[in-house]
Amino acid sequence: MLHLSMTMEKATLLDALSPSLMSLVEASLGQTVQLNKSVPKRLTVESTNPGLSPASRAIPVTSLTSISKLNPSETFILRNKDSPGFIVREGFLGVEDAASVREACETLKQSGTMRDAHVKSGDITTHVAHARGDQLMWLPHDETQLPTAIHHLLRQIEKLVHGLVKAAPELGIRNIRSTQFAIFVRSASHVLLTTGKPGNQTRFVKHVDTYSEKPGLRRCLTCLYYLNPTWDPSHGGALRVHLKDGEVWDVPPVLDTLLLFRSTDVEHEVMPTSVDRWALTTWYYSKPEDESAQSLPRPMPSSSKQLEPLKVQDEPEMNETIFVSVASFCDSECMPTLSHLFDTAATRTRIFVGVCLQHENNEQDEARLVSAFGPNVRVKCMKPSDATGPCLARWETQQLWQGETYYLQIDSHMRFRRHWDTFLIEQLKKCEAQKPILTTYPMGYRLPNEIPSDVRPTLLCASGFDSHGLLRQCGKVLKQVASKPLPCFFWAAGFAFSQSSVIQEVPYGPSLAFLFFGEENSMAVRLWTHGYDFFAPPEAVVYHLWSRSHRPVFQDTTRANDQREKLAAQSLQRVKDLLEGVDTNPATALGHVRSIQDFQRAMGVHFESQQIEWTALWSQRNPIEFDLSASTTFN
């Protein structure tokens, strides 16, 4: 066994680099790196008694400018395959926050749900105490179920990883992660199995972290956070990193120490420990390099034109999450839509999607979604024959909401401009209303991925009443991009962005069966009377596939019968009653902030007489502001 023969109180990982690797670092940084002259550039090692472990010691780190960002040398070490592949940060959260995380983990331990850790050999997973002596529990993917202190820790780690994703896209780090709380438990039974002699000496043998139970994924980045406030070198338990030239580096598991390393090639082991050793580990995942094409979701076709990214003012707030509601009825565009949604987000890790799948191959399609997007997608499956229209499907997706900050409702056939998430949050905050909703009928794209370069805004306007007495609306293109969100008086079901409180205040009702065009009428009047105001984004954010030639609609696959016609008539009558101010269903009732009469006066539309004022045809704007040569059939 080898160990470092020198004390390194003032050294950094850069001091361990070879001259050739140091030149790569300097080339990446664009400047010369000044090393500590009191420390040799290359670590020396010496043979020791194989039965003895090297003394544990503190690992020095470089000075840090921000808890939430990796510095250039750290990024270089994590992305370059010829580097050691790991970095260490001591005092990551600070004394108070670190103590809170430890206390939260003590509560988790008392829950009694920890189990013996397993190791994998071929297709067999089992508990092998001489190889691995810890007990563990997996933390829930829903961070709202986590203690506040642990949630805060994971957010801080996420900020570091987000920076690495942007700086090193070649690593392929996805918005999929899992987190484990583990204790190498002080147990005499473990000791006898591990060492064959008395004492408390649990460990985890040399290994890499590439194993994954997630289909089609592998661990890409390991983030270890230690939770041991009174650690002493005599306790052992250091994490030993095996460098590629045979040297080793020991990291003591001291409270508030964070260790990040590549899961794919950094060999490491937990040295024997004589006391309980606590740690939280988060793994981020990527696709295996040799994954077959058959296991991948249908790839996104390349766009015919490169869309200009949306301009945003501020860095994304990592604690502001977005829940995206998607109802998909036998739609082959669902997977490309979600792929584009995540790929174009400024911060994809804060995007969580709830999908109501009404597909013939629900199980297969659900597996593909989970494989592609992991815990960031939640799925409710329904048989297409059980579908009753968009209202029930959107109600089902709202049941998948888990407390995210914002709510985005879209259709399952959409495309997005880059940075759409940050842009929508910024624009929502600019709306001059207490309870705003950004909503419109977007411009269209064509299959397979022909997205227009036109980024001008569209505004919802009245177009007429149909044969059932329901108001129809359309999207009209304005001549110029605006400087701020545009007030309007209509609401679109296929694109609506707001605070997530709307799910609790004005939820969908599951009982409006076989209703399509009445969905927007009923939701608009309910939202407005609850105090919500509507705005169009100042420029194009998303694009919609208006052609239905690639997919059936629920009316095509659901056999017409007397019962269906009866339910459809009942739903239509409930909507018409609602538009006249009659509340027949408390679950989908009007609000009390403003009246239905106020709504009609503001819109310039009269439901009973089916009259539309001139101003409603242009959403209260001058017709000269619109490009009348552009399509106005977005309806």
Short mmCIF file of N, CA and C in Angstrom, two decimals, residues 230-355:
data_model
loop_
_atom_site.label_atom_id
_atom_site.label_comp_id
_atom_site.label_asym_id
_atom_site.label_seq_id
_atom_site.Cartn_x
_atom_site.Cartn_y
_atom_site.Cartn_z
N THR A 230 -17.09 15.58 15.02
CA THR A 230 -15.98 15.37 15.97
C THR A 230 -15.04 14.29 15.44
N TRP A 231 -14.59 14.48 14.21
CA TRP A 231 -13.75 13.44 13.60
C TRP A 231 -12.30 13.59 14.03
N ASP A 232 -11.68 12.43 14.29
CA ASP A 232 -10.28 12.39 14.70
C ASP A 232 -9.53 11.43 13.77
N PRO A 233 -8.28 11.71 13.44
CA PRO A 233 -7.54 10.81 12.55
C PRO A 233 -7.52 9.36 13.01
N SER A 234 -7.59 9.15 14.34
CA SER A 234 -7.55 7.77 14.84
C SER A 234 -8.82 6.99 14.49
N HIS A 235 -9.86 7.69 14.11
CA HIS A 235 -11.11 7.02 13.75
C HIS A 235 -11.01 6.31 12.40
N GLY A 236 -10.05 6.70 11.55
CA GLY A 236 -9.98 6.16 10.21
C GLY A 236 -11.12 6.69 9.37
N GLY A 237 -11.60 5.88 8.41
CA GLY A 237 -12.78 6.24 7.65
C GLY A 237 -12.58 7.27 6.56
N ALA A 238 -11.32 7.62 6.24
CA ALA A 238 -11.11 8.57 5.15
C ALA A 238 -11.58 7.98 3.83
N LEU A 239 -11.97 8.84 2.91
CA LEU A 239 -12.24 8.38 1.56
C LEU A 239 -10.93 8.46 0.78
N ARG A 240 -10.44 7.33 0.35
CA ARG A 240 -9.16 7.26 -0.36
C ARG A 240 -9.40 7.27 -1.86
N VAL A 241 -8.88 8.29 -2.53
CA VAL A 241 -8.96 8.39 -3.98
C VAL A 241 -7.68 7.82 -4.58
N HIS A 242 -7.83 6.90 -5.52
CA HIS A 242 -6.68 6.28 -6.17
C HIS A 242 -6.39 7.03 -7.47
N LEU A 243 -5.25 7.71 -7.51
CA LEU A 243 -4.86 8.43 -8.71
C LEU A 243 -4.34 7.46 -9.76
N LYS A 244 -4.28 7.91 -10.99
CA LYS A 244 -3.99 7.02 -12.10
C LYS A 244 -2.55 6.53 -12.13
N ASP A 245 -1.65 7.25 -11.44
CA ASP A 245 -0.25 6.81 -11.45
C ASP A 245 0.09 5.99 -10.21
N GLY A 246 -0.91 5.54 -9.47
CA GLY A 246 -0.68 4.69 -8.32
C GLY A 246 -0.66 5.40 -6.99
N GLU A 247 -0.64 6.73 -7.01
CA GLU A 247 -0.67 7.46 -5.75
C GLU A 247 -2.09 7.51 -5.21
N VAL A 248 -2.23 7.94 -3.95
CA VAL A 248 -3.54 8.04 -3.33
C VAL A 248 -3.68 9.39 -2.65
N TRP A 249 -4.93 9.77 -2.41
CA TRP A 249 -5.23 11.01 -1.71
C TRP A 249 -6.38 10.72 -0.75
N ASP A 250 -6.18 10.99 0.53
CA ASP A 250 -7.19 10.71 1.55
C ASP A 250 -7.97 11.97 1.92
N VAL A 251 -9.28 11.85 1.96
CA VAL A 251 -10.15 12.96 2.34
C VAL A 251 -10.87 12.58 3.63
N PRO A 252 -10.58 13.24 4.77
CA PRO A 252 -11.27 12.93 6.02
C PRO A 252 -12.75 13.31 5.93
N PRO A 253 -13.64 12.53 6.50
CA PRO A 253 -15.08 12.79 6.41
C PRO A 253 -15.57 13.80 7.45
N VAL A 254 -14.95 14.97 7.46
CA VAL A 254 -15.25 16.00 8.47
C VAL A 254 -16.52 16.75 8.09
N LEU A 255 -17.32 17.11 9.07
CA LEU A 255 -18.56 17.84 8.85
C LEU A 255 -18.35 19.05 7.94
N ASP A 256 -19.26 19.22 6.98
CA ASP A 256 -19.30 20.36 6.06
C ASP A 256 -18.21 20.30 4.99
N THR A 257 -17.68 19.10 4.74
CA THR A 257 -16.76 18.90 3.62
C THR A 257 -17.53 18.32 2.44
N LEU A 258 -17.37 18.94 1.28
CA LEU A 258 -18.02 18.46 0.06
C LEU A 258 -16.95 17.97 -0.91
N LEU A 259 -17.15 16.78 -1.44
CA LEU A 259 -16.24 16.17 -2.40
C LEU A 259 -17.01 15.88 -3.68
N LEU A 260 -16.53 16.39 -4.80
CA LEU A 260 -17.13 16.13 -6.11
C LEU A 260 -16.13 15.36 -6.96
N PHE A 261 -16.59 14.28 -7.62
CA PHE A 261 -15.68 13.57 -8.52
C PHE A 261 -16.47 12.88 -9.63
N ARG A 262 -15.76 12.60 -10.71
CA ARG A 262 -16.37 11.88 -11.83
C ARG A 262 -16.70 10.45 -11.40
N SER A 263 -17.93 10.04 -11.60
CA SER A 263 -18.35 8.70 -11.19
C SER A 263 -17.78 7.63 -12.10
N THR A 264 -17.43 8.00 -13.32
CA THR A 264 -17.10 7.02 -14.35
C THR A 264 -15.70 6.43 -14.23
N ASP A 265 -14.74 7.19 -13.69
CA ASP A 265 -13.36 6.71 -13.74
C ASP A 265 -12.54 7.00 -12.49
N VAL A 266 -13.09 7.64 -11.48
CA VAL A 266 -12.33 7.93 -10.26
C VAL A 266 -12.49 6.76 -9.29
N GLU A 267 -11.42 5.98 -9.13
CA GLU A 267 -11.46 4.85 -8.21
C GLU A 267 -11.28 5.35 -6.78
N HIS A 268 -12.05 4.81 -5.87
CA HIS A 268 -12.00 5.27 -4.49
C HIS A 268 -12.46 4.15 -3.56
N GLU A 269 -12.17 4.31 -2.29
CA GLU A 269 -12.63 3.37 -1.28
C GLU A 269 -12.80 4.09 0.04
N VAL A 270 -13.63 3.53 0.91
CA VAL A 270 -13.78 4.04 2.27
C VAL A 270 -12.89 3.20 3.17
N MET A 271 -11.91 3.85 3.80
CA MET A 271 -10.99 3.14 4.66
C MET A 271 -11.70 2.68 5.93
N PRO A 272 -11.20 1.61 6.57
CA PRO A 272 -11.85 1.08 7.78
C PRO A 272 -12.06 2.17 8.83
N THR A 273 -13.25 2.17 9.41
CA THR A 273 -13.61 3.17 10.41
C THR A 273 -14.06 2.51 11.70
N SER A 274 -13.73 3.13 12.82
CA SER A 274 -14.06 2.56 14.13
C SER A 274 -15.21 3.28 14.81
N VAL A 275 -15.77 4.29 14.17
CA VAL A 275 -16.94 5.00 14.72
C VAL A 275 -17.96 5.17 13.60
N ASP A 276 -19.18 5.52 13.97
CA ASP A 276 -20.20 5.77 12.96
C ASP A 276 -19.75 6.91 12.04
N ARG A 277 -19.85 6.67 10.76
CA ARG A 277 -19.39 7.63 9.76
C ARG A 277 -20.58 8.00 8.87
N TRP A 278 -20.98 9.28 8.90
CA TRP A 278 -22.20 9.73 8.23
C TRP A 278 -21.86 10.50 6.95
N ALA A 279 -22.69 10.28 5.92
CA ALA A 279 -22.49 11.02 4.67
C ALA A 279 -23.79 11.05 3.87
N LEU A 280 -23.97 12.12 3.11
CA LEU A 280 -25.03 12.22 2.11
C LEU A 280 -24.36 12.20 0.73
N THR A 281 -24.88 11.38 -0.17
CA THR A 281 -24.31 11.29 -1.51
C THR A 281 -25.40 11.55 -2.55
N THR A 282 -25.10 12.46 -3.46
CA THR A 282 -25.99 12.72 -4.60
C THR A 282 -25.26 12.35 -5.88
N TRP A 283 -25.93 11.57 -6.71
CA TRP A 283 -25.37 11.21 -8.02
C TRP A 283 -26.17 11.90 -9.12
N TYR A 284 -25.46 12.47 -10.06
CA TYR A 284 -26.06 12.97 -11.29
C TYR A 284 -25.77 11.96 -12.41
N TYR A 285 -26.71 11.84 -13.34
CA TYR A 285 -26.66 10.77 -14.32
C TYR A 285 -26.44 11.30 -15.75
N SER A 286 -25.94 10.38 -16.60
CA SER A 286 -25.80 10.67 -18.02
C SER A 286 -26.16 9.41 -18.79
N LYS A 287 -26.23 9.52 -20.11
CA LYS A 287 -26.48 8.36 -20.95
C LYS A 287 -25.19 7.57 -21.13
N PRO A 288 -25.25 6.23 -21.11
CA PRO A 288 -24.05 5.44 -21.41
C PRO A 288 -23.56 5.73 -22.81
N GLU A 289 -22.24 5.73 -22.98
CA GLU A 289 -21.67 6.04 -24.29
C GLU A 289 -22.01 4.99 -25.34
N ASP A 290 -22.19 3.73 -24.88
CA ASP A 290 -22.43 2.65 -25.84
C ASP A 290 -23.89 2.25 -25.92
N GLU A 291 -24.78 3.14 -25.48
CA GLU A 291 -26.20 2.80 -25.47
C GLU A 291 -26.70 2.62 -26.90
N SER A 292 -27.50 1.61 -27.11
CA SER A 292 -28.00 1.33 -28.45
C SER A 292 -29.06 2.33 -28.84
N ALA A 293 -29.19 2.54 -30.14
CA ALA A 293 -30.16 3.52 -30.63
C ALA A 293 -31.59 3.11 -30.30
N GLN A 294 -31.83 1.78 -30.17
CA GLN A 294 -33.19 1.33 -29.92
C GLN A 294 -33.69 1.79 -28.56
N SER A 295 -32.81 2.00 -27.60
CA SER A 295 -33.25 2.36 -26.26
C SER A 295 -33.40 3.85 -26.08
N LEU A 296 -33.04 4.63 -27.10
CA LEU A 296 -33.15 6.08 -26.99
C LEU A 296 -34.53 6.54 -27.44
N PRO A 297 -35.04 7.62 -26.84
CA PRO A 297 -36.27 8.22 -27.35
C PRO A 297 -36.05 8.73 -28.77
N ARG A 298 -37.13 8.91 -29.49
CA ARG A 298 -37.02 9.45 -30.85
C ARG A 298 -36.31 10.78 -30.82
N PRO A 299 -35.20 10.93 -31.56
CA PRO A 299 -34.43 12.17 -31.47
C PRO A 299 -35.19 13.35 -32.03
N MET A 300 -34.86 14.52 -31.51
CA MET A 300 -35.45 15.75 -32.01
C MET A 300 -34.88 16.07 -33.39
N PRO A 301 -35.71 16.22 -34.41
CA PRO A 301 -35.20 16.61 -35.73
C PRO A 301 -34.53 17.98 -35.64
N SER A 302 -33.51 18.17 -36.47
CA SER A 302 -32.84 19.46 -36.45
C SER A 302 -33.75 20.53 -37.01
N SER A 303 -33.67 21.71 -36.42
CA SER A 303 -34.51 22.83 -36.85
C SER A 303 -33.99 23.38 -38.17
N SER A 304 -34.94 23.84 -39.00
CA SER A 304 -34.53 24.40 -40.29
C SER A 304 -33.82 25.72 -40.12
N LYS A 305 -34.09 26.44 -39.04
CA LYS A 305 -33.46 27.72 -38.78
C LYS A 305 -33.05 27.80 -37.32
N GLN A 306 -31.99 28.53 -37.06
CA GLN A 306 -31.52 28.72 -35.70
C GLN A 306 -32.29 29.87 -35.06
N LEU A 307 -33.11 29.57 -34.08
CA LEU A 307 -33.90 30.60 -33.41
C LEU A 307 -33.02 31.45 -32.51
N GLU A 308 -33.29 32.72 -32.49
CA GLU A 308 -32.57 33.62 -31.59
C GLU A 308 -33.01 33.35 -30.16
N PRO A 309 -32.07 33.14 -29.23
CA PRO A 309 -32.45 32.90 -27.83
C PRO A 309 -33.15 34.12 -27.25
N LEU A 310 -34.01 33.89 -26.29
CA LEU A 310 -34.65 34.98 -25.57
C LEU A 310 -33.62 35.68 -24.69
N LYS A 311 -33.67 36.98 -24.64
CA LYS A 311 -32.75 37.75 -23.82
C LYS A 311 -33.29 37.87 -22.41
N VAL A 312 -32.46 37.50 -21.44
CA VAL A 312 -32.87 37.56 -20.04
C VAL A 312 -31.92 38.48 -19.30
N GLN A 313 -32.42 39.05 -18.22
CA GLN A 313 -31.66 40.06 -17.49
C GLN A 313 -30.82 39.48 -16.36
N ASP A 314 -31.34 38.48 -15.66
CA ASP A 314 -30.73 38.01 -14.43
C ASP A 314 -30.35 36.55 -14.53
N GLU A 315 -29.45 36.13 -13.62
CA GLU A 315 -29.12 34.73 -13.46
C GLU A 315 -30.35 34.01 -12.91
N PRO A 316 -30.61 32.77 -13.34
CA PRO A 316 -31.79 32.05 -12.84
C PRO A 316 -31.73 31.85 -11.33
N GLU A 317 -32.88 32.01 -10.68
CA GLU A 317 -33.01 31.70 -9.26
C GLU A 317 -33.25 30.19 -9.14
N MET A 318 -32.29 29.48 -8.53
CA MET A 318 -32.36 28.03 -8.50
C MET A 318 -33.52 27.51 -7.66
N ASN A 319 -34.02 28.34 -6.73
CA ASN A 319 -35.10 27.88 -5.87
C ASN A 319 -36.48 28.14 -6.48
N GLU A 320 -36.54 28.71 -7.68
CA GLU A 320 -37.80 28.95 -8.37
C GLU A 320 -38.03 27.82 -9.37
N THR A 321 -38.94 26.91 -9.05
CA THR A 321 -39.20 25.75 -9.88
C THR A 321 -40.46 25.94 -10.70
N ILE A 322 -40.57 25.16 -11.77
CA ILE A 322 -41.70 25.27 -12.69
C ILE A 322 -42.34 23.90 -12.88
N PHE A 323 -43.64 23.82 -12.68
CA PHE A 323 -44.40 22.60 -12.97
C PHE A 323 -45.09 22.79 -14.32
N VAL A 324 -44.82 21.87 -15.23
CA VAL A 324 -45.36 21.95 -16.59
C VAL A 324 -46.43 20.87 -16.76
N SER A 325 -47.63 21.28 -17.09
CA SER A 325 -48.76 20.36 -17.29
C SER A 325 -48.91 20.04 -18.77
N VAL A 326 -48.88 18.73 -19.10
CA VAL A 326 -49.00 18.29 -20.49
C VAL A 326 -50.02 17.16 -20.57
N ALA A 327 -51.06 17.35 -21.35
CA ALA A 327 -52.04 16.30 -21.64
C ALA A 327 -51.78 15.79 -23.05
N SER A 328 -51.51 14.49 -23.19
CA SER A 328 -51.13 13.94 -24.49
C SER A 328 -52.09 12.82 -24.88
N PHE A 329 -52.81 13.02 -25.97
CA PHE A 329 -53.74 12.01 -26.47
C PHE A 329 -53.19 11.43 -27.78
N CYS A 330 -52.63 10.21 -27.69
CA CYS A 330 -52.12 9.50 -28.87
C CYS A 330 -51.25 10.41 -29.74
N ASP A 331 -50.37 11.18 -29.11
CA ASP A 331 -49.60 12.21 -29.80
C ASP A 331 -48.15 11.79 -29.94
N SER A 332 -47.70 11.54 -31.16
CA SER A 332 -46.30 11.18 -31.41
C SER A 332 -45.36 12.34 -31.16
N GLU A 333 -45.88 13.55 -31.03
CA GLU A 333 -45.05 14.72 -30.78
C GLU A 333 -44.79 14.95 -29.29
N CYS A 334 -45.33 14.13 -28.43
CA CYS A 334 -45.16 14.34 -26.99
C CYS A 334 -43.69 14.26 -26.57
N MET A 335 -42.99 13.19 -27.00
CA MET A 335 -41.59 13.05 -26.62
C MET A 335 -40.71 14.15 -27.21
N PRO A 336 -40.82 14.49 -28.51
CA PRO A 336 -40.04 15.62 -29.02
C PRO A 336 -40.35 16.93 -28.30
N THR A 337 -41.61 17.12 -27.91
CA THR A 337 -41.97 18.34 -27.18
C THR A 337 -41.24 18.42 -25.85
N LEU A 338 -41.25 17.33 -25.09
CA LEU A 338 -40.58 17.35 -23.79
C LEU A 338 -39.07 17.45 -23.93
N SER A 339 -38.51 16.80 -24.95
CA SER A 339 -37.07 16.92 -25.19
C SER A 339 -36.69 18.37 -25.46
N HIS A 340 -37.47 19.04 -26.30
CA HIS A 340 -37.18 20.43 -26.63
C HIS A 340 -37.41 21.33 -25.42
N LEU A 341 -38.41 21.02 -24.63
CA LEU A 341 -38.70 21.78 -23.41
C LEU A 341 -37.49 21.80 -22.48
N PHE A 342 -36.92 20.61 -22.22
CA PHE A 342 -35.77 20.53 -21.31
C PHE A 342 -34.50 21.08 -21.96
N ASP A 343 -34.30 20.78 -23.24
CA ASP A 343 -33.05 21.18 -23.90
C ASP A 343 -32.92 22.69 -24.04
N THR A 344 -34.02 23.40 -24.11
CA THR A 344 -33.96 24.85 -24.31
C THR A 344 -34.11 25.64 -23.02
N ALA A 345 -34.36 24.96 -21.91
CA ALA A 345 -34.50 25.67 -20.63
C ALA A 345 -33.15 26.20 -20.17
N ALA A 346 -33.15 27.37 -19.56
CA ALA A 346 -31.91 27.92 -19.00
C ALA A 346 -31.44 27.09 -17.83
N THR A 347 -32.38 26.56 -17.05
CA THR A 347 -32.07 25.73 -15.88
C THR A 347 -33.00 24.53 -15.89
N ARG A 348 -32.60 23.49 -16.59
CA ARG A 348 -33.48 22.35 -16.79
C ARG A 348 -33.75 21.58 -15.50
N THR A 349 -32.87 21.69 -14.50
CA THR A 349 -33.07 20.95 -13.26
C THR A 349 -34.23 21.47 -12.44
N ARG A 350 -34.72 22.67 -12.75
CA ARG A 350 -35.85 23.19 -11.98
C ARG A 350 -37.19 22.94 -12.69
N ILE A 351 -37.15 22.22 -13.83
CA ILE A 351 -38.36 21.94 -14.59
C ILE A 351 -38.91 20.57 -14.19
N PHE A 352 -40.17 20.51 -13.80
CA PHE A 352 -40.83 19.26 -13.46
C PHE A 352 -42.13 19.17 -14.27
N VAL A 353 -42.29 18.05 -14.96
CA VAL A 353 -43.40 17.90 -15.89
C VAL A 353 -44.38 16.86 -15.37
N GLY A 354 -45.66 17.19 -15.40
CA GLY A 354 -46.72 16.22 -15.14
C GLY A 354 -47.43 15.90 -16.45
N VAL A 355 -47.41 14.62 -16.84
CA VAL A 355 -47.97 14.21 -18.13
C VAL A 355 -49.13 13.25 -17.90
#
